[in-house]
Amino acid sequence: MLCLQNPDRMLFSRDHRILVTGASSGIGRAIALRCNALGATVIANGREENRLREAREQAANAEAFALEALDLTSDMEALPKWVTRLRERYGKLGGFVHAAGLGLTAPLLMYNLEEAGKLFDIHVHAPMLLAKGFADRRNTIGKGAAMLFMGSSGAVIPQRAKLVYASAKGAQITAARCLAKELAPRGIRVNSISPALVETPMLEGFRTMLGEESFTAEKEQYPFGLGQPEDVAALACFLLSEESRWITGQNIIMDGGRY
Amino acid sequence: MDNAAFLAMLQEAFQRGEPLAMDMPLAEIPEWDSLTAMLTLALAKQHFGRNLKLADFKKTVLVKDLHALLTES
Ligand SMILES: NC(=O)c1ccc[n+]([C@@H]2O[C@H](COP(=O)([O-])OP(=O)(O)OC[C@H]3O[C@@H](n4cnc5c(N)ncnc54)[C@H](OP(=O)(O)O)[C@@H]3O)[C@@H](O)[C@H]2O)c1
C-alpha cells in the first residue's frame, strides 16, 4: 500500500522507527511486518528471541527489523530507560505500538490479586511506562509521532468471565485517551484499536476453554468471520502514519459485524 | 538543593539535552510548555513541599525566578 495522499511514496520512510511490543506473535507480529513492508524500521519486542527471529524471517526488509527481546514486566520501573537505550542504538522513535498482552477468562469466583496484577502489569503499567520513555522529547521525533494501544472490544461490550481482562483493557484505553490530550501540544497522537476475536495463538487458549461447540456458536455471530491479524495491522499502519494526522484519542472497534 | 542540583533537576524535567542556566528567560526555552509547567508543579510539591498553581508561573521570567518561587519559604 502506498501513501493515499501522495501515491508516489511509501507510507513510512526508513528513518521512521517504530517500536512494536508483542511482535513475536499474532497481532503484534502482523503489525511489525506490515510497518516494515511499508518502509519503516521496526524495533520488534517480545519475550522470546527465537520467536522474534521467526518473525524477522518473514520481513520484507529484514535489515530494518531489529530484535529487542525483553520481558516487559520483569523490571517495569526500568522501562523508560530501556526506551532511551533503544533511541541511543537506533535513533529517535516515530511510533510505538503496544500489542504485547495476556488473555484471561476467569469468573468472579476465581478472582485473585496475583493474576489480576499480572494483567494490569502487561496491559496498563508496562505500556504507560513505555509511553513515558517514548514521549520523552529526547527519544521521540515529536510532531508526526504516534502511539497505538491494543485494546479489546471486551472493554466496551461486557462478557461473562472477562472482568479482569476487560477492566485492564478499559484502564488502558482510558489512559490512552488521557495521554492523547496530554501529548497533543507536542504533536504526538495516541489511539487504541479494540478488536473482537482475532485468529492468533491467544485465541487458541480461549477456544480450548470454551469447547468446540460454544466456540462454533460464537464464531457464527461474526457475519464477516473472525478477524485475521492482518486486518488489525492494516488499520494500525494507517493510525501510525501521517495519513491519520487528524485522528487522536480514539478507540476504534474492529469486530467483523459482531456487536 | 544547590543551584547546580536545581538546574540538573529542571533539565531532566524539561527532557532537554543542553544544560540550563539561572539567567535564561523561560520564554526562550523551547521545552517550557504547559506540560513541563505541570511537571514543575509536581516537583515543587515533591522536593520543596510547595503547593503552587499554574498561575504562579505568570510572575516568573527567568529560570532563577522559578528557583526563587519553588524554594522560597
Ligand atoms: N486475539 C484476539 O482475539 C484479541 C482480541 C482483542 C484484543 N487482543 C489483544 O491484542 C494483543 C495481541 O494479542 P494476540 O492475540 O496477538 O496474542 P499472542 O499471539 O498471544 O501474542 C502475545 C504477544 O505478547 C507478548 N508478551 C506477552 N507478555 C509479555 C511480556 N511480559 N513481555 C514482553 N512481551 C510479552 C508475547 O511474547 P512471547 O512471544 O515472548 O510470548 C507475544 O508476542 C493483546 O493485547 C491482546 O489482549 C487480542
Short mmCIF file of C-alpha atoms and ligand atoms in Angstrom, two decimals:
data_model
loop_
_atom_site.label_atom_id
_atom_site.label_comp_id
_atom_site.label_asym_id
_atom_site.label_seq_id
_atom_site.Cartn_x
_atom_site.Cartn_y
_atom_site.Cartn_z
CA MET A 1 0.00 0.00 0.00
CA LEU A 2 1.30 3.40 -0.92
CA CYS A 3 0.54 6.70 0.70
CA LEU A 4 -3.01 7.73 -0.23
CA GLN A 5 -2.35 11.45 -0.14
CA ASN A 6 0.89 11.14 -2.10
CA PRO A 7 0.80 7.92 -4.15
CA ASP A 8 4.42 8.28 -5.27
CA ARG A 9 5.87 7.42 -1.91
CA MET A 10 5.74 4.64 0.68
CA LEU A 11 3.68 5.13 3.82
CA PHE A 12 6.80 5.35 6.02
CA SER A 13 10.41 6.31 5.41
CA ARG A 14 13.28 4.09 6.57
CA ASP A 15 14.24 6.60 9.26
CA HIS A 16 10.73 6.34 10.74
CA ARG A 17 11.40 3.95 13.63
CA ILE A 18 8.52 2.11 15.23
CA LEU A 19 8.78 0.13 18.46
CA VAL A 20 6.33 -2.78 18.40
CA THR A 21 5.78 -4.90 21.51
CA GLY A 22 4.23 -8.34 21.10
CA ALA A 23 5.99 -8.52 17.74
CA SER A 24 6.81 -12.21 18.12
CA SER A 25 3.23 -13.39 17.69
CA GLY A 26 -0.28 -12.76 16.39
CA ILE A 27 -1.42 -9.18 16.01
CA GLY A 28 1.87 -7.55 17.05
CA ARG A 29 3.81 -9.66 14.55
CA ALA A 30 1.42 -8.73 11.74
CA ILE A 31 1.74 -5.03 12.61
CA ALA A 32 5.54 -5.22 12.76
CA LEU A 33 5.73 -6.99 9.39
CA ARG A 34 3.34 -4.58 7.71
CA CYS A 35 5.09 -1.46 9.04
CA ASN A 36 8.38 -2.94 7.84
CA ALA A 37 6.95 -3.77 4.39
CA LEU A 38 5.62 -0.21 4.14
CA GLY A 39 9.07 1.26 4.64
CA ALA A 40 9.54 1.76 8.40
CA THR A 41 12.38 0.50 10.54
CA VAL A 42 10.82 -1.78 13.15
CA ILE A 43 12.18 -2.46 16.61
CA ALA A 44 10.49 -5.72 17.50
CA ASN A 45 9.96 -6.73 21.10
CA GLY A 46 8.75 -9.98 22.64
CA ARG A 47 9.99 -12.19 25.44
CA GLU A 48 11.38 -14.95 23.28
CA GLU A 49 14.27 -14.18 20.95
CA ASN A 50 13.68 -17.29 18.79
CA ARG A 51 10.06 -16.28 18.11
CA LEU A 52 11.26 -12.79 17.19
CA ARG A 53 13.79 -14.33 14.79
CA GLU A 54 10.99 -16.31 13.15
CA ALA A 55 9.11 -13.04 12.67
CA ARG A 56 12.15 -11.41 11.08
CA GLU A 57 12.43 -14.29 8.61
CA GLN A 58 9.07 -13.12 7.20
CA ALA A 59 10.10 -9.45 6.99
CA ALA A 60 10.18 -7.75 3.59
CA ASN A 61 13.19 -5.67 4.72
CA ALA A 62 14.96 -7.84 7.31
CA GLU A 63 17.82 -5.32 7.65
CA ALA A 64 15.28 -2.82 9.02
CA PHE A 65 13.77 -5.28 11.51
CA ALA A 66 15.70 -5.09 14.80
CA LEU A 67 15.12 -7.58 17.61
CA GLU A 68 14.95 -6.50 21.25
CA ALA A 69 13.87 -9.38 23.47
CA LEU A 70 12.74 -8.33 26.94
CA ASP A 71 10.10 -9.42 29.42
CA LEU A 72 8.33 -6.09 29.86
CA THR A 73 7.02 -6.95 33.31
CA SER A 74 10.32 -8.11 34.83
CA ASP A 75 11.50 -4.62 35.85
CA MET A 76 8.84 -2.11 34.88
CA GLU A 77 10.44 0.90 36.57
CA ALA A 78 13.38 0.48 34.17
CA LEU A 79 11.22 0.67 31.02
CA PRO A 80 11.62 4.43 30.32
CA LYS A 81 15.41 3.98 30.44
CA TRP A 82 15.13 0.95 28.16
CA VAL A 83 13.39 3.17 25.59
CA THR A 84 16.23 5.69 25.95
CA ARG A 85 18.73 2.92 25.21
CA LEU A 86 16.74 1.99 22.08
CA ARG A 87 16.93 5.60 20.93
CA GLU A 88 20.68 5.64 21.54
CA ARG A 89 21.03 2.42 19.50
CA TYR A 90 18.64 3.18 16.62
CA GLY A 91 17.78 6.90 16.67
CA LYS A 92 14.66 8.86 17.63
CA LEU A 93 11.39 6.95 17.56
CA GLY A 94 8.38 7.92 15.45
CA GLY A 95 5.96 5.21 16.54
CA PHE A 96 5.13 2.96 19.46
CA VAL A 97 2.68 0.06 19.33
CA HIS A 98 1.79 -1.90 22.43
CA ALA A 99 0.47 -5.27 21.29
CA ALA A 100 2.07 -7.42 24.00
CA GLY A 101 -0.61 -8.96 26.12
CA LEU A 102 -2.04 -11.86 28.02
CA GLY A 103 -5.57 -13.23 27.87
CA LEU A 104 -7.61 -14.38 30.83
CA THR A 105 -11.04 -15.96 31.01
CA ALA A 106 -11.99 -16.32 34.67
CA PRO A 107 -15.26 -15.63 36.52
CA LEU A 108 -15.53 -13.56 39.69
CA LEU A 109 -15.19 -16.64 41.90
CA MET A 110 -11.69 -17.14 40.53
CA TYR A 111 -10.62 -13.52 41.07
CA ASN A 112 -7.19 -13.38 42.67
CA LEU A 113 -4.82 -10.50 43.15
CA GLU A 114 -1.75 -12.15 41.69
CA GLU A 115 -3.42 -12.99 38.38
CA ALA A 116 -5.20 -9.62 38.20
CA GLY A 117 -1.88 -7.89 38.95
CA LYS A 118 -0.19 -9.68 36.04
CA LEU A 119 -2.89 -8.48 33.66
CA PHE A 120 -2.73 -4.89 34.89
CA ASP A 121 1.07 -5.01 34.64
CA ILE A 122 1.16 -6.01 30.97
CA HIS A 123 -1.92 -4.05 29.84
CA VAL A 124 -1.58 -0.86 31.92
CA HIS A 125 1.62 -0.30 33.89
CA ALA A 126 4.17 -1.56 31.34
CA PRO A 127 2.63 0.32 28.38
CA MET A 128 2.34 3.56 30.37
CA LEU A 129 5.98 3.36 31.44
CA LEU A 130 6.95 2.63 27.84
CA ALA A 131 4.84 5.61 26.79
CA LYS A 132 6.72 7.71 29.36
CA GLY A 133 10.00 6.76 27.71
CA PHE A 134 8.59 7.25 24.22
CA ALA A 135 7.12 10.70 24.95
CA ASP A 136 10.43 11.96 26.34
CA ARG A 137 11.47 14.74 23.95
CA ARG A 138 14.96 13.28 23.72
CA ASN A 139 13.59 9.95 22.48
CA THR A 140 10.82 10.90 20.09
CA ILE A 141 10.60 12.85 16.85
CA GLY A 142 7.72 14.86 18.41
CA LYS A 143 5.40 16.15 15.69
CA GLY A 144 4.42 13.22 13.47
CA ALA A 145 4.92 10.63 16.20
CA ALA A 146 2.08 8.26 17.09
CA MET A 147 1.30 5.71 19.76
CA LEU A 148 -1.11 2.84 19.40
CA PHE A 149 -2.52 0.54 22.08
CA MET A 150 -4.18 -2.80 21.52
CA GLY A 151 -7.42 -2.69 23.49
CA SER A 152 -10.27 -5.15 23.19
CA SER A 153 -13.94 -4.95 22.24
CA GLY A 154 -14.49 -6.74 25.56
CA ALA A 155 -13.66 -3.45 27.31
CA VAL A 156 -16.71 -1.89 25.69
CA ILE A 157 -19.12 -4.83 25.41
CA PRO A 158 -19.28 -6.74 28.71
CA GLN A 159 -18.86 -10.51 28.65
CA ARG A 160 -19.04 -13.18 31.33
CA ALA A 161 -15.74 -14.28 32.89
CA LYS A 162 -13.85 -11.37 31.35
CA LEU A 163 -13.94 -8.91 34.26
CA VAL A 164 -10.19 -8.79 34.89
CA TYR A 165 -9.12 -8.79 31.24
CA ALA A 166 -11.82 -6.30 30.21
CA SER A 167 -11.17 -3.93 33.10
CA ALA A 168 -7.40 -3.95 32.41
CA LYS A 169 -8.14 -3.15 28.76
CA GLY A 170 -10.65 -0.50 29.83
CA ALA A 171 -7.99 1.13 32.01
CA GLN A 172 -5.53 1.06 29.12
CA ILE A 173 -7.99 2.63 26.69
CA THR A 174 -8.86 5.41 29.15
CA ALA A 175 -5.18 6.03 29.89
CA ALA A 176 -4.54 6.29 26.15
CA ARG A 177 -7.27 8.93 25.81
CA CYS A 178 -5.72 10.94 28.65
CA LEU A 179 -2.31 10.64 27.00
CA ALA A 180 -3.76 11.89 23.74
CA LYS A 181 -4.89 15.09 25.48
CA GLU A 182 -1.60 15.47 27.32
CA LEU A 183 0.65 14.92 24.32
CA ALA A 184 -1.31 16.74 21.61
CA PRO A 185 0.57 20.01 22.25
CA ARG A 186 3.76 18.13 21.38
CA GLY A 187 2.31 16.79 18.13
CA ILE A 188 2.10 13.19 19.37
CA ARG A 189 -1.10 11.30 18.55
CA VAL A 190 -2.41 8.42 20.67
CA ASN A 191 -5.10 5.92 19.64
CA SER A 192 -6.37 2.44 20.52
CA ILE A 193 -7.73 -0.39 18.42
CA SER A 194 -10.20 -2.70 20.11
CA PRO A 195 -10.62 -5.94 18.17
CA ALA A 196 -13.14 -8.68 18.84
CA LEU A 197 -11.92 -12.25 18.22
CA VAL A 198 -8.83 -12.46 16.01
CA GLU A 199 -7.25 -15.76 14.99
CA THR A 200 -3.95 -15.78 16.89
CA PRO A 201 -2.28 -18.12 19.39
CA MET A 202 -4.08 -16.20 22.17
CA LEU A 203 -7.43 -17.21 20.71
CA GLU A 204 -6.46 -20.88 20.89
CA GLY A 205 -6.47 -20.70 24.71
CA PHE A 206 -9.95 -19.18 24.66
CA ARG A 207 -11.17 -21.79 22.17
CA THR A 208 -9.90 -24.67 24.33
CA MET A 209 -11.57 -23.18 27.41
CA LEU A 210 -14.88 -22.61 25.66
CA GLY A 211 -15.05 -26.03 23.98
CA GLU A 212 -15.67 -26.61 20.27
CA GLU A 213 -19.46 -26.33 20.38
CA SER A 214 -19.60 -22.96 22.16
CA PHE A 215 -16.71 -21.67 20.08
CA THR A 216 -18.56 -22.53 16.85
CA ALA A 217 -21.68 -20.77 18.17
CA GLU A 218 -19.58 -17.70 18.99
CA LYS A 219 -17.98 -17.76 15.55
CA GLU A 220 -21.41 -17.74 13.93
CA GLN A 221 -22.04 -14.32 15.48
CA TYR A 222 -19.47 -12.85 13.09
CA PRO A 223 -21.09 -12.02 9.72
CA PHE A 224 -17.65 -11.27 8.25
CA GLY A 225 -15.91 -14.14 10.02
CA LEU A 226 -13.27 -13.96 12.74
CA GLY A 227 -10.59 -11.34 12.34
CA GLN A 228 -7.14 -12.04 10.96
CA PRO A 229 -4.04 -10.32 12.42
CA GLU A 230 -3.54 -8.63 9.02
CA ASP A 231 -6.96 -6.94 9.33
CA VAL A 232 -5.78 -5.22 12.52
CA ALA A 233 -2.36 -4.47 11.03
CA ALA A 234 -3.92 -2.55 8.11
CA LEU A 235 -5.70 -0.14 10.47
CA ALA A 236 -2.66 0.02 12.76
CA CYS A 237 -0.40 1.24 9.94
CA PHE A 238 -2.92 3.87 8.96
CA LEU A 239 -3.13 5.12 12.56
CA LEU A 240 0.66 5.21 12.87
CA SER A 241 1.11 7.14 9.65
CA GLU A 242 0.60 10.76 8.67
CA GLU A 243 -2.47 9.63 6.72
CA SER A 244 -4.36 9.75 10.03
CA ARG A 245 -2.87 13.03 11.24
CA TRP A 246 -6.34 14.32 12.23
CA ILE A 247 -7.19 11.32 14.44
CA THR A 248 -6.19 11.16 18.09
CA GLY A 249 -7.69 9.99 21.38
CA GLN A 250 -9.88 7.42 19.65
CA ASN A 251 -10.66 3.79 20.40
CA ILE A 252 -11.62 2.10 17.15
CA ILE A 253 -13.56 -1.14 17.41
CA MET A 254 -12.98 -3.85 14.79
CA ASP A 255 -15.41 -6.72 15.15
CA GLY A 256 -16.46 -8.02 11.74
CA GLY A 257 -20.05 -7.06 12.50
CA ARG A 258 -20.31 -8.87 15.86
CA TYR A 259 -21.72 -6.21 18.17
CA MET B 1 19.26 21.95 46.99
CA ASP B 2 22.10 23.99 45.47
CA ASN B 3 21.84 25.79 42.14
CA ALA B 4 23.64 23.07 40.17
CA ALA B 5 21.37 20.35 41.54
CA PHE B 6 18.30 22.53 40.86
CA LEU B 7 19.36 23.12 37.25
CA ALA B 8 20.06 19.41 36.74
CA MET B 9 16.63 18.53 38.15
CA LEU B 10 14.95 21.05 35.86
CA GLN B 11 16.92 19.86 32.82
CA GLU B 12 15.68 16.32 33.42
CA ALA B 13 12.11 17.53 33.92
CA PHE B 14 12.33 19.55 30.71
CA GLN B 15 13.74 16.46 28.92
CA ARG B 16 16.41 18.70 27.49
CA GLY B 17 19.79 17.75 26.07
CA GLU B 18 21.58 21.08 26.70
CA PRO B 19 22.19 22.44 30.20
CA LEU B 20 20.11 25.29 31.65
CA ALA B 21 21.42 28.45 33.30
CA MET B 22 19.87 30.61 36.02
CA ASP B 23 19.67 33.73 33.86
CA MET B 24 17.90 32.08 30.90
CA PRO B 25 14.49 33.58 30.04
CA LEU B 26 11.85 30.83 30.35
CA ALA B 27 10.07 32.12 27.27
CA GLU B 28 13.16 31.32 25.20
CA ILE B 29 13.39 27.72 26.39
CA PRO B 30 11.51 25.63 23.79
CA GLU B 31 10.84 22.85 26.30
CA TRP B 32 8.98 25.20 28.68
CA ASP B 33 5.39 24.33 27.73
CA SER B 34 2.11 23.60 29.53
CA LEU B 35 3.18 20.01 30.21
CA THR B 36 6.54 20.91 31.75
CA ALA B 37 4.80 23.62 33.77
CA MET B 38 2.50 20.92 35.22
CA LEU B 39 5.52 18.73 35.90
CA THR B 40 7.21 21.65 37.68
CA LEU B 41 4.15 21.96 39.95
CA ALA B 42 4.62 18.31 40.91
CA LEU B 43 8.34 18.88 41.52
CA ALA B 44 7.59 21.91 43.69
CA LYS B 45 5.39 19.72 45.88
CA GLN B 46 7.69 16.69 45.88
CA HIS B 47 11.03 18.42 46.52
CA PHE B 48 10.10 21.65 48.27
CA GLY B 49 6.70 20.94 49.84
CA ARG B 50 5.22 23.92 47.94
CA ASN B 51 1.62 23.89 46.75
CA LEU B 52 1.80 26.09 43.67
CA LYS B 53 -0.75 26.84 40.94
CA LEU B 54 -0.10 27.29 37.23
CA ALA B 55 -1.00 30.98 37.67
CA ASP B 56 2.00 31.39 39.98
CA PHE B 57 4.30 30.92 36.99
CA LYS B 58 2.98 34.15 35.44
CA LYS B 59 5.40 36.06 37.67
CA THR B 60 8.43 34.07 36.54
CA VAL B 61 10.60 35.43 33.75
CA LEU B 62 13.99 33.83 34.26
CA VAL B 63 14.98 30.35 35.45
CA LYS B 64 16.19 31.97 38.68
CA ASP B 65 12.66 33.33 39.27
CA LEU B 66 11.42 29.75 39.08
CA HIS B 67 14.11 28.77 41.56
CA ALA B 68 13.01 31.52 43.92
CA LEU B 69 9.35 30.58 43.56
CA LEU B 70 9.98 26.91 44.26
CA THR B 71 12.40 27.35 47.13
CA GLU B 72 11.08 30.43 48.97
CA SER B 73 9.62 29.53 52.33
N1 LIG C 1 -6.53 -12.41 19.59
C1 LIG C 1 -7.62 -11.80 19.93
O1 LIG C 1 -8.74 -12.30 19.72
C2 LIG C 1 -7.56 -10.42 20.58
C3 LIG C 1 -8.74 -9.69 20.66
C4 LIG C 1 -8.71 -8.42 21.25
C5 LIG C 1 -7.52 -7.92 21.74
N2 LIG C 1 -6.39 -8.68 21.66
C6 LIG C 1 -5.18 -8.09 22.21
O2 LIG C 1 -4.23 -7.92 21.19
C7 LIG C 1 -2.91 -8.06 21.74
C8 LIG C 1 -2.14 -9.12 20.95
O3 LIG C 1 -2.80 -10.36 21.13
P1 LIG C 1 -2.51 -11.65 20.23
O4 LIG C 1 -3.79 -12.30 20.03
O5 LIG C 1 -1.67 -11.28 19.08
O6 LIG C 1 -1.68 -12.52 21.31
P2 LIG C 1 -0.47 -13.55 21.16
O7 LIG C 1 -0.42 -14.13 19.80
O8 LIG C 1 -0.59 -14.46 22.33
O9 LIG C 1 0.81 -12.62 21.36
C9 LIG C 1 1.09 -12.02 22.60
C10 LIG C 1 2.40 -11.29 22.47
O10 LIG C 1 2.65 -10.62 23.70
C11 LIG C 1 3.99 -10.88 24.09
N3 LIG C 1 4.10 -10.78 25.54
C12 LIG C 1 3.27 -11.28 26.49
N4 LIG C 1 3.72 -10.99 27.70
C13 LIG C 1 4.86 -10.27 27.53
C14 LIG C 1 5.81 -9.67 28.41
N5 LIG C 1 5.67 -9.78 29.74
N6 LIG C 1 6.85 -9.00 27.89
C15 LIG C 1 7.03 -8.90 26.54
N7 LIG C 1 6.16 -9.45 25.67
C16 LIG C 1 5.10 -10.13 26.15
C17 LIG C 1 4.26 -12.28 23.58
O11 LIG C 1 5.66 -12.51 23.53
P3 LIG C 1 6.30 -14.02 23.55
O12 LIG C 1 6.29 -14.48 22.14
O13 LIG C 1 7.66 -13.88 24.03
O14 LIG C 1 5.42 -14.85 24.42
C18 LIG C 1 3.59 -12.19 22.23
O15 LIG C 1 4.44 -11.56 21.29
C19 LIG C 1 -3.10 -8.39 23.22
O16 LIG C 1 -3.01 -7.22 23.98
C20 LIG C 1 -4.49 -8.94 23.27
O17 LIG C 1 -5.07 -8.78 24.55
C21 LIG C 1 -6.37 -9.91 21.08
#
